[in-house]
PDB file of C-alpha atoms in Angstrom:
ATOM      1  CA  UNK Y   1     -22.582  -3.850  67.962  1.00  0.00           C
ATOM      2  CA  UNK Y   2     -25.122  -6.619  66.307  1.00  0.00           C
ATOM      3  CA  UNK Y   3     -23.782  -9.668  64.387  1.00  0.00           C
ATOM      4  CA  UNK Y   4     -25.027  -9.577  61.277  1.00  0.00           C
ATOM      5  CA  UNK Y   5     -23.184 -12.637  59.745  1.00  0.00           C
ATOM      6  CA  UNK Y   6     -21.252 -15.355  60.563  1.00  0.00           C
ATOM      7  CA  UNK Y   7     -19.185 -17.871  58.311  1.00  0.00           C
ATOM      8  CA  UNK Y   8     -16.953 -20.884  58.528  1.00  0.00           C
ATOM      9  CA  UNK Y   9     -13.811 -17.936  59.328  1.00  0.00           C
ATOM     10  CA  UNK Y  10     -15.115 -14.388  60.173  1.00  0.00           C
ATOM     11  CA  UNK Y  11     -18.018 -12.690  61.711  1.00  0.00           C
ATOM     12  CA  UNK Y  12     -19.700  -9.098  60.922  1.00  0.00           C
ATOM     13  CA  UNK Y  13     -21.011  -6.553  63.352  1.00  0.00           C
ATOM     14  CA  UNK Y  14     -22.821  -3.605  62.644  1.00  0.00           C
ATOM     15  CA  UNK Y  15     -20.970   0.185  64.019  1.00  0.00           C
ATOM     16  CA  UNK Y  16     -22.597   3.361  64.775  1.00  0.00           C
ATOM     17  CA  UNK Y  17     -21.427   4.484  61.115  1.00  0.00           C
ATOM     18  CA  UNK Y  18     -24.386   2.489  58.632  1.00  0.00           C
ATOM     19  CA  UNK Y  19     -22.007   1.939  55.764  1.00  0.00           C
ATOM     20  CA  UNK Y  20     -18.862   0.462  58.369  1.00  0.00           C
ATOM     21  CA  UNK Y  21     -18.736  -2.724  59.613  1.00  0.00           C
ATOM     22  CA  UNK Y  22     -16.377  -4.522  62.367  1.00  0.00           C
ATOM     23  CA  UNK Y  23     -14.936  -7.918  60.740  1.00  0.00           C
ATOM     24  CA  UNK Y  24     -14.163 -10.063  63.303  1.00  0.00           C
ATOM     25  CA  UNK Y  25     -11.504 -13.244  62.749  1.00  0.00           C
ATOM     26  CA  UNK Y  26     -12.194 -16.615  64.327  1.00  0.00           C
ATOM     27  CA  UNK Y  27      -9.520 -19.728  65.484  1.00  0.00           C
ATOM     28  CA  UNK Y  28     -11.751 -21.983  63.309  1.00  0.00           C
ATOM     29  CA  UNK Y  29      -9.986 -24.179  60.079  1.00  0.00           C
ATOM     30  CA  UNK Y  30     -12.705 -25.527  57.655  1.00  0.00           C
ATOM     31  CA  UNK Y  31     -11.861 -27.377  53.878  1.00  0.00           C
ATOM     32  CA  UNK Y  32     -13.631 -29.372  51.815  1.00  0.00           C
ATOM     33  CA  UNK Y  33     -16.752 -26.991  52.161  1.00  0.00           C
ATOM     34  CA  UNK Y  34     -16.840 -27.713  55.939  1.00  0.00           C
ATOM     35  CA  UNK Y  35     -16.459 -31.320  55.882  1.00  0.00           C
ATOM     36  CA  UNK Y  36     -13.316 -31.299  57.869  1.00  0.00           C
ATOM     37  CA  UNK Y  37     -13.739 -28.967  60.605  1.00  0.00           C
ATOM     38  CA  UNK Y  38     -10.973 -27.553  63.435  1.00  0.00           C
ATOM     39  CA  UNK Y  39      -9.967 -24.605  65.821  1.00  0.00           C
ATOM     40  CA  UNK Y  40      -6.440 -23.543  66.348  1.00  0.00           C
ATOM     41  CA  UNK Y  41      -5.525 -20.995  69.100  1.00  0.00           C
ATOM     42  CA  UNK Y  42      -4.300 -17.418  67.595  1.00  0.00           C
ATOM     43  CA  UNK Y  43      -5.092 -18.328  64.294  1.00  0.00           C
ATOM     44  CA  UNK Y  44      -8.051 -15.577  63.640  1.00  0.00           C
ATOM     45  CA  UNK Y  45      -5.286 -13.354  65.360  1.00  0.00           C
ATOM     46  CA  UNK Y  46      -2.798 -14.551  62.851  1.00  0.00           C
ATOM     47  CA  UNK Y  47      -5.121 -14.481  59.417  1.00  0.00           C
ATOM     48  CA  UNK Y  48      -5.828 -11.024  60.782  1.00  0.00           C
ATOM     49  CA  UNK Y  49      -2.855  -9.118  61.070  1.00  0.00           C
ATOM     50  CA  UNK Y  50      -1.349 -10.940  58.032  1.00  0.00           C
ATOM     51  CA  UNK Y  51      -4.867  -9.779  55.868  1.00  0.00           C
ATOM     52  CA  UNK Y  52      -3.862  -6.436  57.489  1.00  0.00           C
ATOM     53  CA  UNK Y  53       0.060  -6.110  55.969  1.00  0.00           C
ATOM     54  CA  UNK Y  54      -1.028  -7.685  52.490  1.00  0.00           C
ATOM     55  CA  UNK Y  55      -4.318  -4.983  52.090  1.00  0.00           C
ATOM     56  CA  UNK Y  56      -2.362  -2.182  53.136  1.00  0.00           C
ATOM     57  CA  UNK Y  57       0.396  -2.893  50.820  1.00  0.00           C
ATOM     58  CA  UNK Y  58      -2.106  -3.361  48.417  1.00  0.00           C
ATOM     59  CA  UNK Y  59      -3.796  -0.009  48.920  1.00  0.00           C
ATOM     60  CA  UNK Y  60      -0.269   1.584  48.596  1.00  0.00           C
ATOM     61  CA  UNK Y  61      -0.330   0.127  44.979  1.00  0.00           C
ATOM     62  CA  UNK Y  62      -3.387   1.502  44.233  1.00  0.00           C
ATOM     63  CA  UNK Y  63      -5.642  -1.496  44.704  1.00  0.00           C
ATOM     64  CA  UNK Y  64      -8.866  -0.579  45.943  1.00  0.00           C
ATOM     65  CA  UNK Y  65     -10.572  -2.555  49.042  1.00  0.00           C
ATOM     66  CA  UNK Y  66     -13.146  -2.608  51.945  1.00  0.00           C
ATOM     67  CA  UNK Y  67     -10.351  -2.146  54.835  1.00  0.00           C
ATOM     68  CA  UNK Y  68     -10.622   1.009  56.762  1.00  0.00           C
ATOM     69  CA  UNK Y  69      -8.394   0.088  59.376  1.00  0.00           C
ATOM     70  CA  UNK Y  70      -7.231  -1.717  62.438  1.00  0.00           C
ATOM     71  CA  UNK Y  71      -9.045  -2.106  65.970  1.00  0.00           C
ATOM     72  CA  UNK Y  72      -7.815  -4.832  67.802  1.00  0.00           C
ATOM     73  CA  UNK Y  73      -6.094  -8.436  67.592  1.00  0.00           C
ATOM     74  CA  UNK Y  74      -8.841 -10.554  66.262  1.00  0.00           C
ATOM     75  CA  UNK Y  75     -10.878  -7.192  64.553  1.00  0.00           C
ATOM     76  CA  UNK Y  76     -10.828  -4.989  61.316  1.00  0.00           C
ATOM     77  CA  UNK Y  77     -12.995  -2.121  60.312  1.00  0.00           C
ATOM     78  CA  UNK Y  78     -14.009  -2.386  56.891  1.00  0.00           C
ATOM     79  CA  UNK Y  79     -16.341  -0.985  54.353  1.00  0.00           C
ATOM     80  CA  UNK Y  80     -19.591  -2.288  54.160  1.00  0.00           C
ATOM     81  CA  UNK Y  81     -20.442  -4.437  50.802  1.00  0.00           C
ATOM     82  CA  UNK Y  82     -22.260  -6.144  49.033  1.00  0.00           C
ATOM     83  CA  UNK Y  83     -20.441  -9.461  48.311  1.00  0.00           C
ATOM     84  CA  UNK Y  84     -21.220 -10.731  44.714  1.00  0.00           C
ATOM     85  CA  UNK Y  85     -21.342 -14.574  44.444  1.00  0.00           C
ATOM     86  CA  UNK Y  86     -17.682 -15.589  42.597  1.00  0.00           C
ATOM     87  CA  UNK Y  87     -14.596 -16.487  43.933  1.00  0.00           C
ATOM     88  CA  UNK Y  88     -11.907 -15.472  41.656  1.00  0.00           C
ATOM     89  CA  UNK Y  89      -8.700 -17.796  41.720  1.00  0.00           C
ATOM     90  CA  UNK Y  90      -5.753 -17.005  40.026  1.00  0.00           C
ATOM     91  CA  UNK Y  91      -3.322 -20.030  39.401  1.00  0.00           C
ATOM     92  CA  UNK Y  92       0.383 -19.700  39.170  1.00  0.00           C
ATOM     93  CA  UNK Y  93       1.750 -23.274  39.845  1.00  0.00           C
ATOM     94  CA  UNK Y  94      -0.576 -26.167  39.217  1.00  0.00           C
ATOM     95  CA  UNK Y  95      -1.724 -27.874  42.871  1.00  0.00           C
ATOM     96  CA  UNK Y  96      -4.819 -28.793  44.634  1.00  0.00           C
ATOM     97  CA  UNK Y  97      -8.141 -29.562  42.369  1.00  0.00           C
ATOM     98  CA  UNK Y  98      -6.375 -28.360  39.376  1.00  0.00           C
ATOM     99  CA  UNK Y  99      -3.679 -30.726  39.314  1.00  0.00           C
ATOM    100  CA  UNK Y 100      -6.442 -33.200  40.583  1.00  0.00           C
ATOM    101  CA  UNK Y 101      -8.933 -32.440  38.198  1.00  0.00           C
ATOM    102  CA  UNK Y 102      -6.581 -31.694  34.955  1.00  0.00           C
ATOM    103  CA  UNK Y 103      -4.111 -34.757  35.897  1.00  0.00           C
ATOM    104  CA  UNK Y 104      -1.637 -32.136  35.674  1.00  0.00           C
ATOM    105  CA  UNK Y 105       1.964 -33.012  38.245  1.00  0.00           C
ATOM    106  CA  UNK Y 106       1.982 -30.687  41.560  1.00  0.00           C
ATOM    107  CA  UNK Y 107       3.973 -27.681  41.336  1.00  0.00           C
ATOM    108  CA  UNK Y 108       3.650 -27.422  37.146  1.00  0.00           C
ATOM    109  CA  UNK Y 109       4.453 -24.235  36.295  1.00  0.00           C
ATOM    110  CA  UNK Y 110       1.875 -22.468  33.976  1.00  0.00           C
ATOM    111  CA  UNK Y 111       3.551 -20.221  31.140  1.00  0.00           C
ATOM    112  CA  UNK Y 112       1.181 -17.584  32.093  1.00  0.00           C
ATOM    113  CA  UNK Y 113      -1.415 -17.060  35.228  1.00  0.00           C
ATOM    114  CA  UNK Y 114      -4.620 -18.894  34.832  1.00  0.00           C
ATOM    115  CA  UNK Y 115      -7.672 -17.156  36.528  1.00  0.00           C
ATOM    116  CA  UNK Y 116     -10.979 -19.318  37.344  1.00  0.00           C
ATOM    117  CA  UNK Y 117     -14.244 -17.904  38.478  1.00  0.00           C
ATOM    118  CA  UNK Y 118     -16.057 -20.284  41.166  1.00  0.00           C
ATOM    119  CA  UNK Y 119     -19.928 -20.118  41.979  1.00  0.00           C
ATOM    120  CA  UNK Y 120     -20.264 -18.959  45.614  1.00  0.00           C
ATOM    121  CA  UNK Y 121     -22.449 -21.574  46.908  1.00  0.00           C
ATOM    122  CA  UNK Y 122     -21.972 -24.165  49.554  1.00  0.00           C
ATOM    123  CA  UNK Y 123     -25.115 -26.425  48.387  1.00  0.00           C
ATOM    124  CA  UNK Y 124     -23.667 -26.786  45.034  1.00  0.00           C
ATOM    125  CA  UNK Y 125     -19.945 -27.361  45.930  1.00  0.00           C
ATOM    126  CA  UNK Y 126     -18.938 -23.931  44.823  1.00  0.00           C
ATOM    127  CA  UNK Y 127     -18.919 -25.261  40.990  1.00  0.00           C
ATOM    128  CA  UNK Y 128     -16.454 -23.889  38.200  1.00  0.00           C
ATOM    129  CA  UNK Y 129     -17.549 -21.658  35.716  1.00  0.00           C
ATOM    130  CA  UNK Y 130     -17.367 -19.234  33.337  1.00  0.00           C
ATOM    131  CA  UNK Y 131     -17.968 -15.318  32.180  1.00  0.00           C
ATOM    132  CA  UNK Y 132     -20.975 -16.724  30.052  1.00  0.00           C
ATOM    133  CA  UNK Y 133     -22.332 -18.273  33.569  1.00  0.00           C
ATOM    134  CA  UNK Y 134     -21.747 -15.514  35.722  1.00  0.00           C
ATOM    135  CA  UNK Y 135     -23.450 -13.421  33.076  1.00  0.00           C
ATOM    136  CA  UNK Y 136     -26.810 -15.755  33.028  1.00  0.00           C
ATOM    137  CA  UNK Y 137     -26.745 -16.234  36.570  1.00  0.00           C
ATOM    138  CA  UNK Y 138     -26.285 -12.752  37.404  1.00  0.00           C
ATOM    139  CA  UNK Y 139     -23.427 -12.998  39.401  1.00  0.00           C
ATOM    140  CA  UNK Y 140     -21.791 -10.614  37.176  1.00  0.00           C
ATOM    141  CA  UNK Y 141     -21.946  -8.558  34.075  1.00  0.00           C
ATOM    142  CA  UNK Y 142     -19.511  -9.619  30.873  1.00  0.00           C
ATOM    143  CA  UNK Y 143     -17.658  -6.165  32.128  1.00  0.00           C
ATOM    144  CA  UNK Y 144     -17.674  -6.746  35.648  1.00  0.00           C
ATOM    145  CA  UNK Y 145     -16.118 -10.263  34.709  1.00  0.00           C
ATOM    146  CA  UNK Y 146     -13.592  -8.947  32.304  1.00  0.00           C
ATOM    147  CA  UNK Y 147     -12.590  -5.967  35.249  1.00  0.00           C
ATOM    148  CA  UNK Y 148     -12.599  -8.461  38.296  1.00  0.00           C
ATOM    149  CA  UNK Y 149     -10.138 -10.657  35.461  1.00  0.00           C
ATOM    150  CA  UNK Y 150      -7.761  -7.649  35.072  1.00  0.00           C
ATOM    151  CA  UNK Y 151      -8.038  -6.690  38.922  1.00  0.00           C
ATOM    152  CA  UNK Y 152      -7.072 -10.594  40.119  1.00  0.00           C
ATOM    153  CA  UNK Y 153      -4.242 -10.429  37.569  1.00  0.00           C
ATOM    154  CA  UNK Y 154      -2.740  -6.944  39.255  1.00  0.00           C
ATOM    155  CA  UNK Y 155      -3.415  -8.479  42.439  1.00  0.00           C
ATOM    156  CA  UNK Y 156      -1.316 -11.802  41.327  1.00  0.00           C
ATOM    157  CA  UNK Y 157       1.533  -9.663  40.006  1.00  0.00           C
ATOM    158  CA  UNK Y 158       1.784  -7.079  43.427  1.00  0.00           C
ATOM    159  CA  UNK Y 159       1.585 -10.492  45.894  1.00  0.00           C
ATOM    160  CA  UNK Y 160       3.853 -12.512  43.745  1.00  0.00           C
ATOM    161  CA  UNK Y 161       6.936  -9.959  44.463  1.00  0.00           C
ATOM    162  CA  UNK Y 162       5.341  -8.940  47.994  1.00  0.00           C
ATOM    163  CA  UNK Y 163       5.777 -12.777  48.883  1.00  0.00           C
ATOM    164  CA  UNK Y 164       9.235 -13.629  46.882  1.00  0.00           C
ATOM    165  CA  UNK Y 165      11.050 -10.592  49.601  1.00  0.00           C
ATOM    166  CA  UNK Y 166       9.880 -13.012  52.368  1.00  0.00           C
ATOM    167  CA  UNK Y 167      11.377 -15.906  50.262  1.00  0.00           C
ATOM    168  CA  UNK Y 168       7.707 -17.600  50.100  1.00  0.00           C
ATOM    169  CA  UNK Y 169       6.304 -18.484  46.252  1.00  0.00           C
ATOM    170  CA  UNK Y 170       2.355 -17.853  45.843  1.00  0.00           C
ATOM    171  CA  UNK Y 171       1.231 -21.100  44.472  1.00  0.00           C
ATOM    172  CA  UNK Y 172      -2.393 -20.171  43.749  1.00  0.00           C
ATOM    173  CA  UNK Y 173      -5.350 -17.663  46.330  1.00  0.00           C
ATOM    174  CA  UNK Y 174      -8.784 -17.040  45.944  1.00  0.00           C
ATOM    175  CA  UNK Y 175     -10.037 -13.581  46.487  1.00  0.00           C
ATOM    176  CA  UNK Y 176     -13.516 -11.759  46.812  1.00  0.00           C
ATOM    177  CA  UNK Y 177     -15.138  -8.684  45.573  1.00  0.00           C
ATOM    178  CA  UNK Y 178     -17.896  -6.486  46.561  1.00  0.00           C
ATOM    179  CA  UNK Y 179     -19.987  -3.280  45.473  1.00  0.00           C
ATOM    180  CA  UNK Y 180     -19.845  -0.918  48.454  1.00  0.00           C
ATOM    181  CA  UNK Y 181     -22.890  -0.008  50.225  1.00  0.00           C
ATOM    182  CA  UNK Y 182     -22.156   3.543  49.653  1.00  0.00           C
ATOM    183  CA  UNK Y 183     -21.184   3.513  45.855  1.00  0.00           C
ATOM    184  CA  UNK Y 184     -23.014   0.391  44.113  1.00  0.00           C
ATOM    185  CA  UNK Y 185     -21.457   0.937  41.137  1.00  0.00           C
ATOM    186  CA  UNK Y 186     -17.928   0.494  42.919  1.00  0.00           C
ATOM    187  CA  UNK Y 187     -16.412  -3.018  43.018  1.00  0.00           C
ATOM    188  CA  UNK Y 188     -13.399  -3.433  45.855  1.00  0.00           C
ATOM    189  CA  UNK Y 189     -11.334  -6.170  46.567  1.00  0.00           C
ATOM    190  CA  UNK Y 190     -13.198  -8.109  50.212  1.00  0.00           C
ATOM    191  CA  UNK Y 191     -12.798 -10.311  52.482  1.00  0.00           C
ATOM    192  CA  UNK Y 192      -9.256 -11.171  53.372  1.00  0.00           C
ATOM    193  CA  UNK Y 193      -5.910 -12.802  51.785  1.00  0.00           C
ATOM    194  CA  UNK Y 194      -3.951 -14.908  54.019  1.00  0.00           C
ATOM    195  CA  UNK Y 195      -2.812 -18.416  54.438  1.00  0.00           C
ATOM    196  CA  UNK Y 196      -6.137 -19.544  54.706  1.00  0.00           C
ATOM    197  CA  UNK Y 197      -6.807 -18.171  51.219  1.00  0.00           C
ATOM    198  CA  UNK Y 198      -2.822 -18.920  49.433  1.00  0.00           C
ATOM    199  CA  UNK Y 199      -0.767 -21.322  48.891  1.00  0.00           C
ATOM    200  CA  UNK Y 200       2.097 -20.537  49.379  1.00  0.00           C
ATOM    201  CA  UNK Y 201       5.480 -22.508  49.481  1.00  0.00           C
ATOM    202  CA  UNK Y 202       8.759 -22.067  50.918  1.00  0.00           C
ATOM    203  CA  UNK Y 203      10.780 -20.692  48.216  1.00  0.00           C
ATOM    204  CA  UNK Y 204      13.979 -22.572  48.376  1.00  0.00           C
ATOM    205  CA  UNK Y 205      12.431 -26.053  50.536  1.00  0.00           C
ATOM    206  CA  UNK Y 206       8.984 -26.105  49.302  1.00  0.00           C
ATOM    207  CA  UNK Y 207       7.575 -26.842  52.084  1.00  0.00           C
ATOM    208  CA  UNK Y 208       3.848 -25.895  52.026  1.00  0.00           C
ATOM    209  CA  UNK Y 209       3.032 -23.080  54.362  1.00  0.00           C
ATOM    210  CA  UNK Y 210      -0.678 -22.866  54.229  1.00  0.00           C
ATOM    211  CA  UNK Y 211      -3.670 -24.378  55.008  1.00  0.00           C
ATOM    212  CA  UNK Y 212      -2.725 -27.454  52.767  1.00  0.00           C
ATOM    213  CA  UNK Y 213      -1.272 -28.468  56.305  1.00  0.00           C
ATOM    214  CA  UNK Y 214      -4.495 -29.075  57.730  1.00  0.00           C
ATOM    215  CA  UNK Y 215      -6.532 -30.153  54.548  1.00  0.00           C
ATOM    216  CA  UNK Y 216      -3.346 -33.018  54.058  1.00  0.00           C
ATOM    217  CA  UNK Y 217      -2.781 -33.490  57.726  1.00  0.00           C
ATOM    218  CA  UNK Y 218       0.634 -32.101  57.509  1.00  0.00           C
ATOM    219  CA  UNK Y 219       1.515 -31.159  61.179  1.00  0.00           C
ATOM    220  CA  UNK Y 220       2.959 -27.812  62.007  1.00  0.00           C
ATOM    221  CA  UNK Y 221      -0.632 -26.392  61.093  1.00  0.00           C
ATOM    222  CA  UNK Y 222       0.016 -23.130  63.043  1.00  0.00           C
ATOM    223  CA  UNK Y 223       3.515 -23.026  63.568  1.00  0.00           C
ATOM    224  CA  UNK Y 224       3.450 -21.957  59.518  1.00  0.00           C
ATOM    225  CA  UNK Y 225       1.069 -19.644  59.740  1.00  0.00           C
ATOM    226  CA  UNK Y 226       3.288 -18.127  62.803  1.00  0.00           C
ATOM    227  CA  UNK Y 227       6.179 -18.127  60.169  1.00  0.00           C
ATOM    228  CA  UNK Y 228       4.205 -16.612  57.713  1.00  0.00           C
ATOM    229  CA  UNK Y 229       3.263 -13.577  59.915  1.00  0.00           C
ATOM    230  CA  UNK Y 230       6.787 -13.471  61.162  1.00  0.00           C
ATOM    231  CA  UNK Y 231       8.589 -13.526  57.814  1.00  0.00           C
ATOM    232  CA  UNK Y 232       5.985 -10.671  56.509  1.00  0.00           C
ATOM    233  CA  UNK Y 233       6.252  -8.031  59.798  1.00  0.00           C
ATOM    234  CA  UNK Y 234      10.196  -8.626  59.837  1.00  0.00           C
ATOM    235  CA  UNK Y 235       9.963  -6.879  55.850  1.00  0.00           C
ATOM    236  CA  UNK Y 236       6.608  -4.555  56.526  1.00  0.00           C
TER     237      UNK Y 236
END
């Protein structure tokens, strides 16, 4: 195996197959683009088997993604891709720089899911934008947009029930997509969905069971994540 990338949660290794990849999961917590900065025992274990459950779920509903399967605590084998440079967020519940940038009260429901395209890059903070940007900056054609829209908004509805068995409400996630090495023209959901990536709430206390622990200083950082797992293998 050769690392071929590393990033603030997750490192890639080459395999004896060209177009499969080893995704490895690491104990590090990062938010605010890396300004705050932490490592937690077991929590790449944790983000890992807990991407596992909600992927393979998803596949089961017919959502399409890079995970080939399971190799060890911290490891996934996935389909190598080519990353494209949004993160798509869809918003259920106003919270975090919504609420912050829209003045809008914490835990505002939205009559409808909102969906928000971020520019993937660190230098520039990751700015908001829109189809029209993504087009010009060639992040994304107007139909890749419009599909990745319609994908994130089948993702939102699948996760929404998945989570309410386990009594947990998705707030709000970001997700990823990439073209696959093997079949450019085919865009799959990447990267991973997890507490590092939700926000997700205890449905009947509210407590936040997320990373907003460690962005807000919380406490009970891991133990959540722990409950999250737990809650999700007790249903799978």
């Amino acid at each position: 195996m050769e690392p071929i990338y590393e990033g603030k949660a997750k490192r890639l290794y080459t395999t004896d197959a060209s177009n499969v990849l080893r995704m490895e999961y690491k104990d590090d917590a990062t938010a605010f683009n890396a300004l705050k900065k932490g490592s937690f025992e077991n929590k790449g274990r944790m983000n890992k088997a807990i991407t596992l459950l909600v992927y393979k779920m998803l596949e089961d509903k017919g959502v399409k993604t890079h995970l080939i399967g399971d190799v060890d605590d911290i490891t996934l084998l996935v389909k190598k891709v080519s990353i494209l440079p949004l993160e798509v967020i869809v918003r259920n519940v106003a919270a975090g720089s919504f609420s912050k940038r829209m003045g809008v009260k914490e835990g505002t429901n939205f009559r409808r899911p909102i969906v928000e395209f971020s520019y993937k890059n660190d230098e520039l903070g990751d700015p908001f934008i829109n189809e029209d940007y993504a087009r010009e900056m060639g992040a994304a054609t107007e139909e890749e947009s419009a599909y990745l829209k319609r994908q994130a908004l089948l993702i939102n509805d699948v996760l929404i029930d998945f989570f309410k068995r386990v009594n947990l409400r998705l707030i709000d996630f970001k997700i990823e997509f990439g073209r696959l090495a093997e079949d450019p023209g085919q865009i799959v959901l990447a990267d991973e969905i997890s507490p590092d990536t939700c926000r997700l709430w205890d449905a009947e206390t509210g407590k936040k069971m997320d990373k907003d622990r460690f962005r807000q200083d919380l406490g009970d950082f891991m133990e959540s994540y722990a409950e999250v797992l737990a809650r999700l293998q007790h249903k799978a």
